[in-house]
mmCIF file of C-alpha atoms and ligand atoms in Angstrom:
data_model
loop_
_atom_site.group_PDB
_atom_site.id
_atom_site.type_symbol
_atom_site.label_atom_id
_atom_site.label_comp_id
_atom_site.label_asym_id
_atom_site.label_seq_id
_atom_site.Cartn_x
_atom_site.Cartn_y
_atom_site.Cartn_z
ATOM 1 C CA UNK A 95 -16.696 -181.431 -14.055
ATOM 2 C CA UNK A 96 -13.491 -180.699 -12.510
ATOM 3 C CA UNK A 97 -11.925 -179.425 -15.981
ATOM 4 C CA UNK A 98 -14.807 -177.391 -16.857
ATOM 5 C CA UNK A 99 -14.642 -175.611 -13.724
ATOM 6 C CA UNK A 100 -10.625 -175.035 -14.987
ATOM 7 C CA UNK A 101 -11.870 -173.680 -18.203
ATOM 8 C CA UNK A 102 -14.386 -171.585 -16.652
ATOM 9 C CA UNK A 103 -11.610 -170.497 -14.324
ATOM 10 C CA UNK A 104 -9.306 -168.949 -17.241
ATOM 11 C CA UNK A 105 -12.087 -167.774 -19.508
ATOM 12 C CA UNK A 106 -12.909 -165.812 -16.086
ATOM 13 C CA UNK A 107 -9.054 -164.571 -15.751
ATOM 14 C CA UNK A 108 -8.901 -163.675 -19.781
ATOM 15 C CA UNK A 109 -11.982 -161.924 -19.795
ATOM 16 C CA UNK A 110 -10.240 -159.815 -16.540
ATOM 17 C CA UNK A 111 -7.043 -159.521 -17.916
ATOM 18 C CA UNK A 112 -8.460 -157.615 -21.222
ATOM 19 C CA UNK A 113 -11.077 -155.134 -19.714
ATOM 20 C CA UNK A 114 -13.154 -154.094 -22.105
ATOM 21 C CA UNK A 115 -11.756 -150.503 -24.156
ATOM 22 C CA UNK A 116 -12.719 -148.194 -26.808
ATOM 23 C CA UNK A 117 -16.123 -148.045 -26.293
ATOM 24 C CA UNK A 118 -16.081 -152.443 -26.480
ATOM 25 C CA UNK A 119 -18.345 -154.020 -24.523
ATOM 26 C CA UNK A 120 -19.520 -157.543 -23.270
ATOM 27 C CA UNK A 121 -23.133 -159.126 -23.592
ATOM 28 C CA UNK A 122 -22.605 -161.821 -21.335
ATOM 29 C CA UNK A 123 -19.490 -163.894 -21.898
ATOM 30 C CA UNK A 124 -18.982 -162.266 -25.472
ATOM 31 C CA UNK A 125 -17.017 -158.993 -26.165
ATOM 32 C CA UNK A 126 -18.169 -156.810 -28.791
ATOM 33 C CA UNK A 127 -16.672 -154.296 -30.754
ATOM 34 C CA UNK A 128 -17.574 -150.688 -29.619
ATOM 35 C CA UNK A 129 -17.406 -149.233 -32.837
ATOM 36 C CA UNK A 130 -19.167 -152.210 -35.346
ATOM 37 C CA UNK A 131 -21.096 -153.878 -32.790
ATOM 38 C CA UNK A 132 -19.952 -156.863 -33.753
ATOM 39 C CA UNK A 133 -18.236 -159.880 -31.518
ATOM 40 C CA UNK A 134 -14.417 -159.587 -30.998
ATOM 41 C CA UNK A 135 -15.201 -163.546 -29.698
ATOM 42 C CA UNK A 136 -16.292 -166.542 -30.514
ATOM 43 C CA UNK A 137 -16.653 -170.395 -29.148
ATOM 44 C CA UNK A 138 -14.345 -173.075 -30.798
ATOM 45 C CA UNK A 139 -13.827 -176.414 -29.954
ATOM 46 C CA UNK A 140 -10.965 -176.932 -28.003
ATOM 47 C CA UNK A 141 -10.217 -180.487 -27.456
ATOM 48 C CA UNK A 142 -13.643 -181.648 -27.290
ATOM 49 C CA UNK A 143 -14.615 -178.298 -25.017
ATOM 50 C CA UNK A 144 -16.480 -175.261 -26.337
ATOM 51 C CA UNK A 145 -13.738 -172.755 -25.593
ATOM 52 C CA UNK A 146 -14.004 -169.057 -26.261
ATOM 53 C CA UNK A 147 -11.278 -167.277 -28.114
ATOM 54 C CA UNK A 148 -11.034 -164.037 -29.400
ATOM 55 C CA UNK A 149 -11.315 -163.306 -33.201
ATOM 56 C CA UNK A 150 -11.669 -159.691 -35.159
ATOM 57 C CA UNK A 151 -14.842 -158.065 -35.381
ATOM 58 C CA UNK A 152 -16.423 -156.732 -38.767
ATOM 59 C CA UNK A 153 -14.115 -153.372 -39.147
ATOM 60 C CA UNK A 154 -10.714 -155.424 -37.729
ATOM 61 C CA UNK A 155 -11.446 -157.962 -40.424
ATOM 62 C CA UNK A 156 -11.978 -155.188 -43.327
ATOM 63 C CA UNK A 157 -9.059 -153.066 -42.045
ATOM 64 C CA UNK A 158 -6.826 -156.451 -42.342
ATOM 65 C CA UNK A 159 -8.312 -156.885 -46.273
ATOM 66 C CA UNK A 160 -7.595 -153.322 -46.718
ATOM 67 C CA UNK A 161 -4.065 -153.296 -45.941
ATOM 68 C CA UNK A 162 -3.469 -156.779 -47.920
ATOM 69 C CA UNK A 163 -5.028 -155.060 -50.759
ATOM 70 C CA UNK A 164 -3.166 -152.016 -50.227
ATOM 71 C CA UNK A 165 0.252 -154.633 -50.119
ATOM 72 C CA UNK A 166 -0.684 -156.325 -53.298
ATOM 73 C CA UNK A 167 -1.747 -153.025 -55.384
ATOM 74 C CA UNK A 168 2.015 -151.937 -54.256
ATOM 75 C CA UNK A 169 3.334 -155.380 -55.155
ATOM 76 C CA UNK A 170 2.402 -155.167 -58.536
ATOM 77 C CA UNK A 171 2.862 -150.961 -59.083
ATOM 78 C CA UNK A 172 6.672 -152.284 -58.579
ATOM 79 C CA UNK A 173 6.856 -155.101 -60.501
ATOM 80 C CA UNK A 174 5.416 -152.355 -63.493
ATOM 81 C CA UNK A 175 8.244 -149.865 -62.446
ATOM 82 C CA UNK A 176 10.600 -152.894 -62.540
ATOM 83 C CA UNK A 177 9.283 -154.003 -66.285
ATOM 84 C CA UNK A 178 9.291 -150.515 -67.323
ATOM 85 C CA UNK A 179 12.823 -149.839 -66.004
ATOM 86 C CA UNK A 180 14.050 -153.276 -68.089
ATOM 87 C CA UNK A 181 12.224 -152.898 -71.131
ATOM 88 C CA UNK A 182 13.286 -149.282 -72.151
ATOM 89 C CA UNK A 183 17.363 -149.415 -71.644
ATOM 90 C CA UNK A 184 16.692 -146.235 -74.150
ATOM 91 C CA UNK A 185 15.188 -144.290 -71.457
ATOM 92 C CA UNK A 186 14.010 -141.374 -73.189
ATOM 93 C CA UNK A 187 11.603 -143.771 -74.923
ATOM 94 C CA UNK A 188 9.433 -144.254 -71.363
ATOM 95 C CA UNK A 189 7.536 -141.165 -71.707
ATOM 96 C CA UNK A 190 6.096 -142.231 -74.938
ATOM 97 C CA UNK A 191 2.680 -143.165 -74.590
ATOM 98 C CA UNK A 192 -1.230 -143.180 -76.185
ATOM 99 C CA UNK A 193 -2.248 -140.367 -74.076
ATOM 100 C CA UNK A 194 0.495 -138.345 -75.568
ATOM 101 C CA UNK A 195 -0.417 -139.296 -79.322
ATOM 102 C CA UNK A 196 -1.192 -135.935 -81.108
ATOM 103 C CA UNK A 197 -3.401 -138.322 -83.380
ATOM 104 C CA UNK A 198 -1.732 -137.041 -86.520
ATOM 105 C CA UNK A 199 -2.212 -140.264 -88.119
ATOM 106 C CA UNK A 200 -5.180 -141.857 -86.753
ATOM 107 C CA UNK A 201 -5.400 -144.949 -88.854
ATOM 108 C CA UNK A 202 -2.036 -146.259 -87.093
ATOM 109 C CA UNK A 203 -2.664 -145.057 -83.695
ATOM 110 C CA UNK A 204 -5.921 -146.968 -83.623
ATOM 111 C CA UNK A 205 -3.653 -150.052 -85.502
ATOM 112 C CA UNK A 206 -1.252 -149.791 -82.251
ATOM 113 C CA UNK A 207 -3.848 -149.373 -79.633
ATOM 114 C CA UNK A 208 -5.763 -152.209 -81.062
ATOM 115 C CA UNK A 209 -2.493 -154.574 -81.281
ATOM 116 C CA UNK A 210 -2.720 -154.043 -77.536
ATOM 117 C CA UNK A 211 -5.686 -154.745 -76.691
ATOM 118 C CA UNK A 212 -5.620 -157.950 -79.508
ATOM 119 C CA UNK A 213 -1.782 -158.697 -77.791
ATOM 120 C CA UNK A 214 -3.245 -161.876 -75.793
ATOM 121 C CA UNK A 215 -3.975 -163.155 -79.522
ATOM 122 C CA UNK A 216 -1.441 -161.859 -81.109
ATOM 123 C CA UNK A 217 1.051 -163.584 -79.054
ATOM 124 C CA UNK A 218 -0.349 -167.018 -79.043
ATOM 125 C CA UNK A 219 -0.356 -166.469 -82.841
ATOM 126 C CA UNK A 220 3.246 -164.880 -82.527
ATOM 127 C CA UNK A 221 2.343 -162.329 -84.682
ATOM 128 C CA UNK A 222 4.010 -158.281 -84.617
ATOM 129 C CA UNK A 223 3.727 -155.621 -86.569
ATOM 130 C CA UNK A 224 6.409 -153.982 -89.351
ATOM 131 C CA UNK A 225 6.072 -150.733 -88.845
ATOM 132 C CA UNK A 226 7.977 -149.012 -92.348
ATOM 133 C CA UNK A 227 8.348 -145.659 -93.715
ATOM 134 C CA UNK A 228 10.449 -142.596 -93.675
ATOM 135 C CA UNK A 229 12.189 -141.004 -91.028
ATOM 136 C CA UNK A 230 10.595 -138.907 -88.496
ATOM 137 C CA UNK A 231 6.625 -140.175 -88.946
ATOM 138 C CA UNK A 232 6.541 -141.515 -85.425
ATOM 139 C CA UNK A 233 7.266 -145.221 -85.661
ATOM 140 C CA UNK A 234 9.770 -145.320 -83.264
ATOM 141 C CA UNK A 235 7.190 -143.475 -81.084
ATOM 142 C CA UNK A 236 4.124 -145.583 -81.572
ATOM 143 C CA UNK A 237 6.483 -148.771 -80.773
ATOM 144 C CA UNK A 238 7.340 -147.281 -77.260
ATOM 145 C CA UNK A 239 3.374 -146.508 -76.785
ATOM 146 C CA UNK A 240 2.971 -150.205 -77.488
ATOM 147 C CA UNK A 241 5.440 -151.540 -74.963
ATOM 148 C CA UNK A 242 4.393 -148.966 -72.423
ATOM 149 C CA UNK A 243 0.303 -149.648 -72.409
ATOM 150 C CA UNK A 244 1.660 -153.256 -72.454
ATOM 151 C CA UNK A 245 3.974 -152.612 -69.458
ATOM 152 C CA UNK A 246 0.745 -151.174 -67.823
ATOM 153 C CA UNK A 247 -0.599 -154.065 -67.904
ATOM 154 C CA UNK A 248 2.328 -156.660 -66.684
ATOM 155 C CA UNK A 249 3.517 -157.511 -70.303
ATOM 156 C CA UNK A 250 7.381 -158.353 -69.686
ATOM 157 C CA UNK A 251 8.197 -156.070 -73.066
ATOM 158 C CA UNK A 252 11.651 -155.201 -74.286
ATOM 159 C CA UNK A 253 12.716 -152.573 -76.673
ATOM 160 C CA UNK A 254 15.634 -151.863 -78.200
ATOM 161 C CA UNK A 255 17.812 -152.016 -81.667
ATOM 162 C CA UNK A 256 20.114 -154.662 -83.577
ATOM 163 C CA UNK A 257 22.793 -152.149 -82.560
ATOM 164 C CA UNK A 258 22.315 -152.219 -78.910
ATOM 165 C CA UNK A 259 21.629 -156.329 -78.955
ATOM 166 C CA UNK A 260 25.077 -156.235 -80.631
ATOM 167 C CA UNK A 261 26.651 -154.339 -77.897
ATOM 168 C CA UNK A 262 24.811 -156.938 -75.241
ATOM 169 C CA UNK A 263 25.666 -160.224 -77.179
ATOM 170 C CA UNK A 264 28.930 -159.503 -77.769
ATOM 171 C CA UNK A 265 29.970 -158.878 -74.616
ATOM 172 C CA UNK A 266 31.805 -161.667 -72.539
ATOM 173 C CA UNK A 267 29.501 -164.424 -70.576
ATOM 174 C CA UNK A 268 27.302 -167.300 -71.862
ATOM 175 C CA UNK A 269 27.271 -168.093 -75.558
ATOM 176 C CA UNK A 270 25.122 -166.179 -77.649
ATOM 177 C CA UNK A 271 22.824 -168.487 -79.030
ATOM 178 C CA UNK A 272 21.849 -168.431 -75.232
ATOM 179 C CA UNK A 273 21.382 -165.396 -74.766
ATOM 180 C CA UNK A 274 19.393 -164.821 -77.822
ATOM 181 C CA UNK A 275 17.275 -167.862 -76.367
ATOM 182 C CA UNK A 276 16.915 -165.681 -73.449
ATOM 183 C CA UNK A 277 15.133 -162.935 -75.199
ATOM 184 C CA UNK A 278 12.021 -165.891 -74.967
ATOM 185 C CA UNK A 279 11.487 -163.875 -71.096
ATOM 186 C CA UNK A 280 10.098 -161.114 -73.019
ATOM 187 C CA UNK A 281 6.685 -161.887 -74.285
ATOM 188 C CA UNK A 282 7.364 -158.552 -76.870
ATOM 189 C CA UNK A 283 10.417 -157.752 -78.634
ATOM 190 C CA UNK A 284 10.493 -154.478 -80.332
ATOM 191 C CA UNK A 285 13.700 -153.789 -82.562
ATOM 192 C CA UNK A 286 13.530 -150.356 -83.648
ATOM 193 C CA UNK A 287 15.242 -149.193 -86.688
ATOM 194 C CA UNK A 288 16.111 -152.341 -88.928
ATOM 195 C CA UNK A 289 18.316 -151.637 -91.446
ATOM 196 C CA UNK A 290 20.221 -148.816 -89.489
ATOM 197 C CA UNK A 291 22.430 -151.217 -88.302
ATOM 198 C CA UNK A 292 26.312 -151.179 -89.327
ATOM 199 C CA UNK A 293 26.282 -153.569 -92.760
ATOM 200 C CA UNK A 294 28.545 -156.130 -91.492
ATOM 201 C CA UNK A 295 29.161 -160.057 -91.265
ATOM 202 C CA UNK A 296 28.077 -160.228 -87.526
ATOM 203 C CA UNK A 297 24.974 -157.783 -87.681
ATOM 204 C CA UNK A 298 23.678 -159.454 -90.600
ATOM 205 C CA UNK A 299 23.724 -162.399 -88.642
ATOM 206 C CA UNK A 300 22.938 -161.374 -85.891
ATOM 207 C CA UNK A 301 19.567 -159.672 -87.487
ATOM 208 C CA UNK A 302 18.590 -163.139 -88.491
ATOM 209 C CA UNK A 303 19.177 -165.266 -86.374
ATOM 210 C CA UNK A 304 17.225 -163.070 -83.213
ATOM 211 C CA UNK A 305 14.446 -162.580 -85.826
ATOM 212 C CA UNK A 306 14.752 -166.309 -86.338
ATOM 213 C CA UNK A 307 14.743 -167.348 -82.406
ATOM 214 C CA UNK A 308 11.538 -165.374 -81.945
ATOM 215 C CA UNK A 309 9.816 -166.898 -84.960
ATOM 216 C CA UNK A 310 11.161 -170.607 -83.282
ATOM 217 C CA UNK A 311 9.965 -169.513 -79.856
ATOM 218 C CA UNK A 312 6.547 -168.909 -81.625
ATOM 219 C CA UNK A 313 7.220 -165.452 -80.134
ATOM 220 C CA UNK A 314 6.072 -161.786 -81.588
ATOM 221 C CA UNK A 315 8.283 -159.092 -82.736
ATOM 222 C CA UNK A 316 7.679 -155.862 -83.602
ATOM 223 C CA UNK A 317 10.160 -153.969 -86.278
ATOM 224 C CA UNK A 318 10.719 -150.295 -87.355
ATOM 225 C CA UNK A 319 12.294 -149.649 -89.996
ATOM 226 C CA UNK A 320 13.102 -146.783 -92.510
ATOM 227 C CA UNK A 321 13.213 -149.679 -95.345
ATOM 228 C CA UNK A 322 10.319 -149.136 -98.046
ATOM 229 C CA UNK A 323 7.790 -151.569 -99.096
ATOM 230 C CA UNK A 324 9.599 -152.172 -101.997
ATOM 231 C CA UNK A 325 12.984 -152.681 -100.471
ATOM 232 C CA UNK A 326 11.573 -155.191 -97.623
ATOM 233 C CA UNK A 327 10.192 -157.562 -100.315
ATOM 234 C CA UNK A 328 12.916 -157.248 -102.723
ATOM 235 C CA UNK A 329 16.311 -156.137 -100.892
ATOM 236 C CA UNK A 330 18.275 -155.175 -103.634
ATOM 237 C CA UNK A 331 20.987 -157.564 -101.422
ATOM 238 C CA UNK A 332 20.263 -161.667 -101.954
ATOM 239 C CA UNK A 333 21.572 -162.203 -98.464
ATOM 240 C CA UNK A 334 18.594 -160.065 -96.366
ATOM 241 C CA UNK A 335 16.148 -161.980 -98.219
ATOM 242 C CA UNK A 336 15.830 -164.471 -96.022
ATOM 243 C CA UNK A 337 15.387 -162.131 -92.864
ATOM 244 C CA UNK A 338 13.010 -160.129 -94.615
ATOM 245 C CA UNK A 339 10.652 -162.760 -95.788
ATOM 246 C CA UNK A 340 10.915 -164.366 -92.394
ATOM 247 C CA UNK A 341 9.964 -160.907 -90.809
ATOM 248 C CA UNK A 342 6.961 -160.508 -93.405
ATOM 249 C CA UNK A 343 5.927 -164.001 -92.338
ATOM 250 C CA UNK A 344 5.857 -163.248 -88.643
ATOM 251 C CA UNK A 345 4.782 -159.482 -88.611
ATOM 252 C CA UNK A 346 1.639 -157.410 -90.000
ATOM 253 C CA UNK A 347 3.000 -154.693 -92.275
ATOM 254 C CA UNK A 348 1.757 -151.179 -91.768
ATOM 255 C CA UNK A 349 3.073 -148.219 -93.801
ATOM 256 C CA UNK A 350 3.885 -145.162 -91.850
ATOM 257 C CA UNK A 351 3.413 -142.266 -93.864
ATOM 258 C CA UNK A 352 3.172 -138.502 -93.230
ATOM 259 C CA UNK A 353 5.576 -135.605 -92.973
ATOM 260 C CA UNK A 354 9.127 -135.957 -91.262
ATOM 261 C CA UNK A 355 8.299 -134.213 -87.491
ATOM 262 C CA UNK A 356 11.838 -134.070 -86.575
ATOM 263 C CA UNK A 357 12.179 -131.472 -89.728
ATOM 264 C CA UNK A 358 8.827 -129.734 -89.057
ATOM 265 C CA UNK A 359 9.972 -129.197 -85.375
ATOM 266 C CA UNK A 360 13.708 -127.770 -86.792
ATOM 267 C CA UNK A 361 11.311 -125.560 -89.049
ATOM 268 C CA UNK A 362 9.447 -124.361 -86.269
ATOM 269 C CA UNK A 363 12.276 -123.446 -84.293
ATOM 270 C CA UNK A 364 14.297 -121.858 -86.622
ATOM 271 C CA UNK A 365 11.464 -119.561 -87.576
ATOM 272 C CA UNK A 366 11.393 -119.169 -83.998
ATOM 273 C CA UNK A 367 14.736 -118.114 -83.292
ATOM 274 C CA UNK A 368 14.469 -116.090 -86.567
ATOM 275 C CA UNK A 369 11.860 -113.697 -85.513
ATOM 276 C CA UNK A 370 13.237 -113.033 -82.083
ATOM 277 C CA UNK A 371 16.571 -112.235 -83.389
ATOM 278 C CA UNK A 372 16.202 -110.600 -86.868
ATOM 279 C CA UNK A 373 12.848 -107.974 -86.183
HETATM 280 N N1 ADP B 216 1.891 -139.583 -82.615
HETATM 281 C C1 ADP B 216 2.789 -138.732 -82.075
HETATM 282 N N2 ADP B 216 2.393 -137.843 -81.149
HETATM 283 C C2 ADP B 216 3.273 -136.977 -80.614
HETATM 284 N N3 ADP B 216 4.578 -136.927 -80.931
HETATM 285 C C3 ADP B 216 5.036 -137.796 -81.847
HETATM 286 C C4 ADP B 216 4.156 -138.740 -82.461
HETATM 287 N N4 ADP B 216 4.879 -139.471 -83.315
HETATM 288 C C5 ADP B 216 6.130 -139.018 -83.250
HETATM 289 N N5 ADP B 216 6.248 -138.009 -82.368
HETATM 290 C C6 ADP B 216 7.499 -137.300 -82.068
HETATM 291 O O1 ADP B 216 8.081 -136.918 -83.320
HETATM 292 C C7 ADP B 216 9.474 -137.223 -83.345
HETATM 293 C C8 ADP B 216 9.800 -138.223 -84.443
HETATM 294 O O2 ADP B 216 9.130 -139.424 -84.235
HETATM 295 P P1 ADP B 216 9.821 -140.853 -84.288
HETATM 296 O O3 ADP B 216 8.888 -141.822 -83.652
HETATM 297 O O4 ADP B 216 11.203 -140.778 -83.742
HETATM 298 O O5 ADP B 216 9.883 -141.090 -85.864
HETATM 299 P P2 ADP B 216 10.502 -142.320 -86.674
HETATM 300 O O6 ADP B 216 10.832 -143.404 -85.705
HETATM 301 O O7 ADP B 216 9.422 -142.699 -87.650
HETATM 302 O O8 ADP B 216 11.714 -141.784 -87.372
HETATM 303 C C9 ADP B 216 9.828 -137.742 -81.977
HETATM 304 O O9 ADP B 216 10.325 -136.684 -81.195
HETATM 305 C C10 ADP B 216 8.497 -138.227 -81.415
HETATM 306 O O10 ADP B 216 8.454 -138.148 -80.013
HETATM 307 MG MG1 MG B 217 12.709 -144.255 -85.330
HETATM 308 ZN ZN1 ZN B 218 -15.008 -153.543 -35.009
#
């Protein structure tokens, strides 16, 4: 009797000590909220007692979810910055996406969008896409669309060249077979322009065996290249068969045809240029 007269005693004191503000309000011993009318108390057991303690009312309690939502939509905005930032060292390549596809060959932009939305398959099959055909048609810029929609979506991607990945696994550090193996963090590889590479010993290896790792890792890869049909099944040198047929195995071919864009732009301009300085 004695202790409940104690507890009385400081739910008495506590309910003094926090008057009620903001429009709140009590209805005997519990405080509501002024604004959603709902209790800012409630009874727990405390050591056997009923005990009230104070708890958040209704808009508190969706305030609190709001900001945690808020936290976690900004969580994982940075995490996509972060992806983006390591999966185009080629930075000019970031502003390549869908929404910027003048359409000009539908058949592969619908190929490429649908690779995306097909990627959770794709990968578990550890199939890519071969995207051949002559200069300037936009391969290199449907591959960026690719990694950025899959970026978007918190795809760890990576794009780059055999060139570049020569640069980076030549450098001093860990041996390279490791950091090939490494390459396993990104659930995409793209390696644009196969074939542009300098003809040598070490890139010729070096082609093969990071094409090779990704087939191990049961990884996909996606390849551009300026090669032709023709040349990717029969390479008119012995030694790329081997990384061609692997690719072939691994990726679904899709010819890029149309006209070279980099020329019609050079066109454009020059006719540009021409009429403002010879009329
Ligand atoms: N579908 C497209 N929509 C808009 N611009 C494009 C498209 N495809 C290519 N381009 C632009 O045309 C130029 C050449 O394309 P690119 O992807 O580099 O060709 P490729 O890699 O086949 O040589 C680039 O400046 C690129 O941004
Ligand atoms: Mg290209
Ligand atoms: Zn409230």
């Amino acid at each position: 009797m004695e202790l409940q007269g104690l507890w009385n005693q400081i739910a008495d004191r506590a309910k003094a000590a926090n008057p009620p503000k903001d429009g709140d309000y009590y209805e005997g011993d519990v405080l509501y909220c002024g604004r959603c009318r709902t209790p800012k108390t409630s009874v727990v057991d405390l050591m056997g007692r009923p005990t009230r303690v104070f708890c958040l009312c209704r808009c508190a309690r969706e305030a609190r979810d709001r900001a945690e939502a808020e936290r976690r939509e900004r969580e994982r905005l940075d995490r996509i910055d972060r992806l983006r930032n390591t999966a185009f060292p080629d930075r000019e390549l970031m502003g390549c996406g869908f929404d910027r596809d003048d359409g000009a060959n539908p058949r592969l932009s619908r190929l490429c969008r649908r690779y995306v939305e097909q990627f959770e398959a794709m990968k578990a099959q550890g199939k890519g896409l071969l995207l051949y055909g002559p200069v300037g048609t936009g391969k290199t810029f449907l591959a960026a669309c690719i990694v950025n929609a899959l970026t978007d979506r918190g795809v760890p991607c990576l794009m780059t060249s055999f060139a570049r990945l020569g640069n980076l696994l030549s450098g001093p550090g860990p041996d390279r077979q490791a950091r090939i193996d490494e390459l396993a963090r990104f659930a995409l590889l793209v390696v644009d322009d196969l074939a542009a590479e300098r003809d040598t010993e070490f890139m010729n290896e070096l082609v093969y065996t990071v094409i090779d790792a990704r087939y191990r890792q049961g990884l996909p890869i996606i390849v551009t290249t300026n090669l032709t049909g023709e040349e990717l099944k029969n390479p008119a040198q012995v030694k790329r068969q081997r990384t061609y047929s692997r690719l072939l195995e691994m990726c679904y071919p899709a010819e890029v045809a149309g006209k070279d864009r980099r020329k019609a732009r050079l066109q454009a301009d020059y006719l540009g240029l021409k009429a403002r300085l010879e009329t």
